[in-house]
CSV table of C-alpha atoms and ligand atoms in Angstrom, one decimal:
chain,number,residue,atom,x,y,z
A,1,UNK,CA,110.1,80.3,35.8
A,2,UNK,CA,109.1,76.6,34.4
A,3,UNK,CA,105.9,74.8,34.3
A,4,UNK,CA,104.7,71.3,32.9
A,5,UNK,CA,103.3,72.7,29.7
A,6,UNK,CA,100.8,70.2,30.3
A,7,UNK,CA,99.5,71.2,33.5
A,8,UNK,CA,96.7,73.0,32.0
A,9,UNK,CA,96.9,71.7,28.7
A,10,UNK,CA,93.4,71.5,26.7
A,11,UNK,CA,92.3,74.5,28.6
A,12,UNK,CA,90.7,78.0,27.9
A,13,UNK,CA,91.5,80.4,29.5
A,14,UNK,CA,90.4,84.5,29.9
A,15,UNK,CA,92.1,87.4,32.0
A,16,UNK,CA,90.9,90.5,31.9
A,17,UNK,CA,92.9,93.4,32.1
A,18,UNK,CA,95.7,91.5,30.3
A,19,UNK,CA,97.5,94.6,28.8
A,20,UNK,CA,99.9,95.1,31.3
A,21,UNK,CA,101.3,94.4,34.9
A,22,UNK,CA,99.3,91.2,37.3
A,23,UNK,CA,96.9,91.0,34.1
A,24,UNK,CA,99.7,90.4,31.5
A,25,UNK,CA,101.7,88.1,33.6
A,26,UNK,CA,98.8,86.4,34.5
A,27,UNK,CA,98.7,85.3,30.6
A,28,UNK,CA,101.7,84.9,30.0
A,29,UNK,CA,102.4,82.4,33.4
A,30,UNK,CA,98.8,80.4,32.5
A,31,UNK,CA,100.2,80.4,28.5
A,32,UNK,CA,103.5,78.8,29.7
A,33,UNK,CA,101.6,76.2,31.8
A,34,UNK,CA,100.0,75.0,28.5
A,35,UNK,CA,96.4,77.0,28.5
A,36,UNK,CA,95.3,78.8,25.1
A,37,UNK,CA,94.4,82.5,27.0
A,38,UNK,CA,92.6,85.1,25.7
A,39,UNK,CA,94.5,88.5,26.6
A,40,UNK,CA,91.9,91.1,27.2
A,41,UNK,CA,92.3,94.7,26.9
A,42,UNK,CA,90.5,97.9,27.4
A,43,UNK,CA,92.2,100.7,25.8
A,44,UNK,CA,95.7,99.1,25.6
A,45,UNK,CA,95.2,97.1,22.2
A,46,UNK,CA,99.3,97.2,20.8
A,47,UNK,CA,100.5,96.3,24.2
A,48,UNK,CA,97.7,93.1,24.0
A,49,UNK,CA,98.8,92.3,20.7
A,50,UNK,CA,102.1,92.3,22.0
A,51,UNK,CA,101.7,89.5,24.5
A,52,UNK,CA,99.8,87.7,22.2
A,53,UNK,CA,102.6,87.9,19.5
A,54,UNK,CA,105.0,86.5,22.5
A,55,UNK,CA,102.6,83.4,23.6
A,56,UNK,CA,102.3,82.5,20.0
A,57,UNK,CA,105.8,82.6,19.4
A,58,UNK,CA,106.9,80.6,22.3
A,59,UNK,CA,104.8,77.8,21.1
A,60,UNK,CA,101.4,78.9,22.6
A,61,UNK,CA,97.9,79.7,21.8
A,62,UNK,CA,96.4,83.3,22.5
A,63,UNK,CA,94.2,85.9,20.9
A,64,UNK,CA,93.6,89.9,22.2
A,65,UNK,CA,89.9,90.4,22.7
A,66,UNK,CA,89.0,94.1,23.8
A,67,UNK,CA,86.3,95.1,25.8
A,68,UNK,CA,84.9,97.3,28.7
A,69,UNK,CA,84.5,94.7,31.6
A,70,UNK,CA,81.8,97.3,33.1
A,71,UNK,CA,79.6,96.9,30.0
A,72,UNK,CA,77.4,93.9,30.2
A,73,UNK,CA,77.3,94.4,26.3
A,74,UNK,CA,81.0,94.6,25.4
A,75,UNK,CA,81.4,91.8,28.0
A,76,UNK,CA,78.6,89.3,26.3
A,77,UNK,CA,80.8,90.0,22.6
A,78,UNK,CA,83.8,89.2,24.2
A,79,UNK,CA,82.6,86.2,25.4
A,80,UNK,CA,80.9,85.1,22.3
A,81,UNK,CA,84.0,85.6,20.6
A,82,UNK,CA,86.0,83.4,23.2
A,83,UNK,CA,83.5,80.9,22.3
A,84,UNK,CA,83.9,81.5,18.7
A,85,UNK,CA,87.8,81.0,18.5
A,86,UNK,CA,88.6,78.4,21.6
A,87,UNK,CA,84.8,76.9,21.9
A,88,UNK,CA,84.3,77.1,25.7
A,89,UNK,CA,86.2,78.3,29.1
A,90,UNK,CA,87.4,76.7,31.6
A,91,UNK,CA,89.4,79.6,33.8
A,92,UNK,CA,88.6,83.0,34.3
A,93,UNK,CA,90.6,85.7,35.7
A,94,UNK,CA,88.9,88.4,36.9
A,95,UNK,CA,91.8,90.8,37.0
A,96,UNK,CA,90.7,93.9,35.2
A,97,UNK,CA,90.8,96.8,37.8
A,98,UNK,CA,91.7,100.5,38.4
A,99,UNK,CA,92.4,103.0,41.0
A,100,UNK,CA,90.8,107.0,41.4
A,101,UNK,CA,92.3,108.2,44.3
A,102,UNK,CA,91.3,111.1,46.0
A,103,UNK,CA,90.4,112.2,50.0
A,104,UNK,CA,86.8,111.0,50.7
A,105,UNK,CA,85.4,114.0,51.4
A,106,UNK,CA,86.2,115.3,47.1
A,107,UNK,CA,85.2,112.0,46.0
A,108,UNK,CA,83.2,112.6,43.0
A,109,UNK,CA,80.2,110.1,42.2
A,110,UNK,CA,81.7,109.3,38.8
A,111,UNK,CA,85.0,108.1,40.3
A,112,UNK,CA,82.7,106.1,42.8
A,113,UNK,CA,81.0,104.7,40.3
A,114,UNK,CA,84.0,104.5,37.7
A,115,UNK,CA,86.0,101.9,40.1
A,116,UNK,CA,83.0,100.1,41.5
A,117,UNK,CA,81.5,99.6,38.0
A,118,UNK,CA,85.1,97.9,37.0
A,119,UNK,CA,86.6,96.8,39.8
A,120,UNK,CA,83.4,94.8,41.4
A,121,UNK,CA,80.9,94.8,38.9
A,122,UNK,CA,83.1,94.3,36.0
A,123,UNK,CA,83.7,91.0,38.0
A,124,UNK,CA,79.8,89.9,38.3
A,125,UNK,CA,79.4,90.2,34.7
A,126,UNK,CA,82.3,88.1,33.5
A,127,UNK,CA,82.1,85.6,36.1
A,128,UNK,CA,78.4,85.2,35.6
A,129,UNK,CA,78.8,84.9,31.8
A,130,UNK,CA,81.5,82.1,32.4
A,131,UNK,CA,79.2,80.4,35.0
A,132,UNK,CA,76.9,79.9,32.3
A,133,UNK,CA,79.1,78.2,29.8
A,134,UNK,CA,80.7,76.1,33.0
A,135,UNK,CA,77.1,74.8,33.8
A,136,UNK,CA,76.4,73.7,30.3
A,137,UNK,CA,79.5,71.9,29.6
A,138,UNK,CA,80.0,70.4,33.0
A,139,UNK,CA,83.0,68.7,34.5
A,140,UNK,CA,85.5,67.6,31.3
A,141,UNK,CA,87.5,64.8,32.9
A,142,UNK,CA,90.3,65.0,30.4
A,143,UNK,CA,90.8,68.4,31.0
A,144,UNK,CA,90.5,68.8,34.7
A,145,UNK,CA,88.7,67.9,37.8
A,146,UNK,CA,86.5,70.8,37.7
A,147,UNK,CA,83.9,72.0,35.5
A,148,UNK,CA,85.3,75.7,36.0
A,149,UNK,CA,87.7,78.3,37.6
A,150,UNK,CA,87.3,81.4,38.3
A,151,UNK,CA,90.2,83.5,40.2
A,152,UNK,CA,89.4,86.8,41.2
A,153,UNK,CA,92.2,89.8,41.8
A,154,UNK,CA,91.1,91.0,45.2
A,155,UNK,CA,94.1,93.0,46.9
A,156,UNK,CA,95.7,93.5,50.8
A,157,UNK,CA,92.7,96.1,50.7
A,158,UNK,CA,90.0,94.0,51.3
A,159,UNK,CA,91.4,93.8,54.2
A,160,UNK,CA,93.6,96.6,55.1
A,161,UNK,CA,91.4,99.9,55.3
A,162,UNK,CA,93.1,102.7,53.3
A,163,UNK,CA,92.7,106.3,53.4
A,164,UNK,CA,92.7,108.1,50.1
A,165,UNK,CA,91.1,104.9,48.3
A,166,UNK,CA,87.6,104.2,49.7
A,167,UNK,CA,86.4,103.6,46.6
A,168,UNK,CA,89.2,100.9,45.5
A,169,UNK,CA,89.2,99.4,49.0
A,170,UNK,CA,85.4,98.9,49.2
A,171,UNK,CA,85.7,97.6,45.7
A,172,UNK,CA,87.9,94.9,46.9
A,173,UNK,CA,85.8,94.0,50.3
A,174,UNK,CA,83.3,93.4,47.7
A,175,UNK,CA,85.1,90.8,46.1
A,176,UNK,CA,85.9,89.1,48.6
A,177,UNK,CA,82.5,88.4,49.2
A,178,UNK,CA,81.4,88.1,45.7
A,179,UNK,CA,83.8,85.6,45.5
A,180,UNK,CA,82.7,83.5,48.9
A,181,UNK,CA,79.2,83.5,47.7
A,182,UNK,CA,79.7,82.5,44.3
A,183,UNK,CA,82.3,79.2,45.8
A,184,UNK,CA,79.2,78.6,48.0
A,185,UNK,CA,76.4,78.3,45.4
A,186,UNK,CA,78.3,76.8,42.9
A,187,UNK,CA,80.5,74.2,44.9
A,188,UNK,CA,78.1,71.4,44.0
A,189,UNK,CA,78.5,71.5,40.7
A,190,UNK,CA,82.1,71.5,40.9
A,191,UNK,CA,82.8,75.6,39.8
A,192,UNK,CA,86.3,76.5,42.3
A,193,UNK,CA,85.9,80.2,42.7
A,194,UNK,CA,89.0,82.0,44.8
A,195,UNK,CA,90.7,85.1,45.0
A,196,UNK,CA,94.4,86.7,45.4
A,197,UNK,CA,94.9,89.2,47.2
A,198,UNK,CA,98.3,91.4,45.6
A,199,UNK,CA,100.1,93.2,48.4
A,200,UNK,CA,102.3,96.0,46.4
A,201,UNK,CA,103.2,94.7,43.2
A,202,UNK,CA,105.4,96.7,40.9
A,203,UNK,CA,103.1,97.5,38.1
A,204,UNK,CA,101.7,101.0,36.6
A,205,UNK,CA,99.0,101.1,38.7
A,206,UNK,CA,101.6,102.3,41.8
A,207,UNK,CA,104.6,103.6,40.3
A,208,UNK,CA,104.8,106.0,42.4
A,209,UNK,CA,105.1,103.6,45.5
A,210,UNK,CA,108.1,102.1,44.1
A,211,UNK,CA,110.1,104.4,41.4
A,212,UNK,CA,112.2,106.3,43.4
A,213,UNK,CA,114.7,105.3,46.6
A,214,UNK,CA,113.5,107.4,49.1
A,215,UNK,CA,109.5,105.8,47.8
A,216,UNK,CA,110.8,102.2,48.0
A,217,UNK,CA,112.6,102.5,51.7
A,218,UNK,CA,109.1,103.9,52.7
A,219,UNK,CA,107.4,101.2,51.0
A,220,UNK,CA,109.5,98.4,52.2
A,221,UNK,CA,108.5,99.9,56.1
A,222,UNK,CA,105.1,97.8,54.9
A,223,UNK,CA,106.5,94.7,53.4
A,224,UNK,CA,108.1,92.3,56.2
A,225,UNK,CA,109.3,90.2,53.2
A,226,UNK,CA,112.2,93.0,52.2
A,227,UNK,CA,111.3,93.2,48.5
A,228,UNK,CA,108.1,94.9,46.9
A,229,UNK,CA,106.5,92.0,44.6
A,230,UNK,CA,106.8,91.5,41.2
A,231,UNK,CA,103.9,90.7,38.6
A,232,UNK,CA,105.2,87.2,38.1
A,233,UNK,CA,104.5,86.2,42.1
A,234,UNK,CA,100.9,86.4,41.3
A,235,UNK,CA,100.9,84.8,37.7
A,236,UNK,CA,102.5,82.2,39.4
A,237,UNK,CA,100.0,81.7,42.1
A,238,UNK,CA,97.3,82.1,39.5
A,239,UNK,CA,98.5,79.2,38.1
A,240,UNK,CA,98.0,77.0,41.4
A,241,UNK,CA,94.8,78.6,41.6
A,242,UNK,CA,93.4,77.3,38.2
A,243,UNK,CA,95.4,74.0,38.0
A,244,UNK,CA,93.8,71.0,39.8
A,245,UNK,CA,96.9,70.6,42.3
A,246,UNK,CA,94.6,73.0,44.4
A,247,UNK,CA,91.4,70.9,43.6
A,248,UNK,CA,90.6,71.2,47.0
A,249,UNK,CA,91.1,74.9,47.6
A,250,UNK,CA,87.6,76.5,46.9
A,251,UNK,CA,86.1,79.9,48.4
A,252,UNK,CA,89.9,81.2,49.3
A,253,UNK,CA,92.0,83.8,49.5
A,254,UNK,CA,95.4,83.9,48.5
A,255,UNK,CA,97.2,86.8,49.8
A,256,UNK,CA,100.7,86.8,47.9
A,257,UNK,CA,101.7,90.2,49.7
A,258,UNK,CA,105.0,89.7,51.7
A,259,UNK,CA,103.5,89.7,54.9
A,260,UNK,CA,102.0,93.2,54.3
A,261,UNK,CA,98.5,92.1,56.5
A,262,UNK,CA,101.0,91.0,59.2
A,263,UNK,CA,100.6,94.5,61.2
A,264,UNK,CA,103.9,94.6,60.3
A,265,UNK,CA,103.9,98.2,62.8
A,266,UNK,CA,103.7,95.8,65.8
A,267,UNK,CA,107.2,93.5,64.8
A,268,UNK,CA,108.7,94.8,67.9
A,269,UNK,CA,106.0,94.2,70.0
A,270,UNK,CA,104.2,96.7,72.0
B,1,LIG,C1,97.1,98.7,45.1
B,1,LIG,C2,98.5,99.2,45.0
B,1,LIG,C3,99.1,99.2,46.4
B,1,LIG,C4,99.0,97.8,47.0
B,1,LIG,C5,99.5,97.8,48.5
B,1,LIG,C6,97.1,97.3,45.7
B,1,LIG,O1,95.9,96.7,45.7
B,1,LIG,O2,96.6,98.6,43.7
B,1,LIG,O3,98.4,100.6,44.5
B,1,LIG,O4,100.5,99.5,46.3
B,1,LIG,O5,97.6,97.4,47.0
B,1,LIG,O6,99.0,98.9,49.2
């Protein structure tokens, strides 16, 4: 994949969750568009280092920042350190996210609490904290036609209800909302704030979706597009998302999912 190096050249950038799979390629797909990104981890801190140690040495501009994206604490340091380092932001990927599946009627309140806290709150606190630096630096017009961009990794389950996940799926309805509300409030003083929505994406978080034949033919029952996605169909869009070729794109959802929310059950009519 090739981008203009200079499409988002001058700009800061953060994703959370940045270790691995939509989170990684995230970085490295913004990196190779020309943004300096900090990759940010939560327990995965070789694997961050990693990525880092592959921006810099294709010519790019990254640093590994760790920190709990449920901790208002942790989440202020990493931000102060951003600031520190690059001296501003101007994109946000709210990607950092988990999954604690179990049937609804075992759910244990820690799990509950455990997703929601990353998954949706996790996403208030980082997006708030970047609000704040958008709306004191304002609109750079060198940089780009916004003061600020914030993508957020909803999922086909804001949509799609799903049994075995209430937790995760409510999780993601929230964001879709988060997401709307913050676009409305801050439209006026030009802060673009979207979301994509992954359908199945080969990453860790559903190996076991994917990993073995019999898994992937049942899979692909889902996927009207034939092939289950790979990490670099959303770093990809998440590049759109942040550059100002989709200036005029604000309170969105991007579903990059293959068609999953297609009802693909009703192809052959009913
Ligand atoms: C989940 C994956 C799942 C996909 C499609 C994603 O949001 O994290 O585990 O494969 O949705 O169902």
């Amino acid at each position: 994949m090739s981008y203009s190096p200079y499409l988002l050249k001058g700009q800061k950038a953060l994703v959370t969750g940045a270790s691995s799979g939509i989170g990684e390629a995230s970085a490295r797909c913004l990196a190779k568009a020309g943004a300096a990104v900090i990759v940010n981890y939560h327990s995965e801190k070789e694997e961050a280092q990693k990525i880092v140690h592959d921006i810099i040495s294709e010519g790019g501009e990254a640093i590994a920042i760790g920190a709990n994206v449920a901790k208002e604490d942790e989440v202020k340091a990493m931000f102060e350190q951003m600031f520190r380092e690059f001296g501003t932001i101007d994109i946000l990927v709210n990607n950092a996210g988990l999954q604690k599946d179990s049937p609804f009627v075992d759910m244990t309140l820690d799990n509950w609490n455990l997703v929601i806290g990353v998954n949706l709150t996790g996403q208030f606190i980082c997006a708030r904290e970047a609000v704040k630096e958008f709306l004191r630096r304002g609109v750079k017009p060198d940089i780009s036609c916004a003061a600020g961009k914030i993508i957020c990794m909803s999922s086909v389950h804001q949509v799609i209800p799903w049994a075995g996940h209430v937790n995760y799926a409510t999780s993601k309805g929230g964001i879709d909302l988060l997401m709307k509300s913050m676009a409305q409030e801050l439209a006026p003083q030009k802060i673009r704030v979207n979301s994509v929505a992954p359908g199945a994406i080969k990453t860790q978080i559903n190996t076991a979706a994917w990993n073995t034949p019999e898994a992937e033919a049942k899979l692909l029952q889902l996927i009207p597009s034939g092939r289950v996605g790979v990490p670099e169909d959303i770093g990809k869009a998440v590049v759109w998302l942040a550059s100002d070729d989709s200036d005029y794109v604000n309170g969105t959802t991007l579903f990059v999912d293959g068609g999953m929310t297609l009802y693909p059950g009703f192809a052959k009519g009913g």
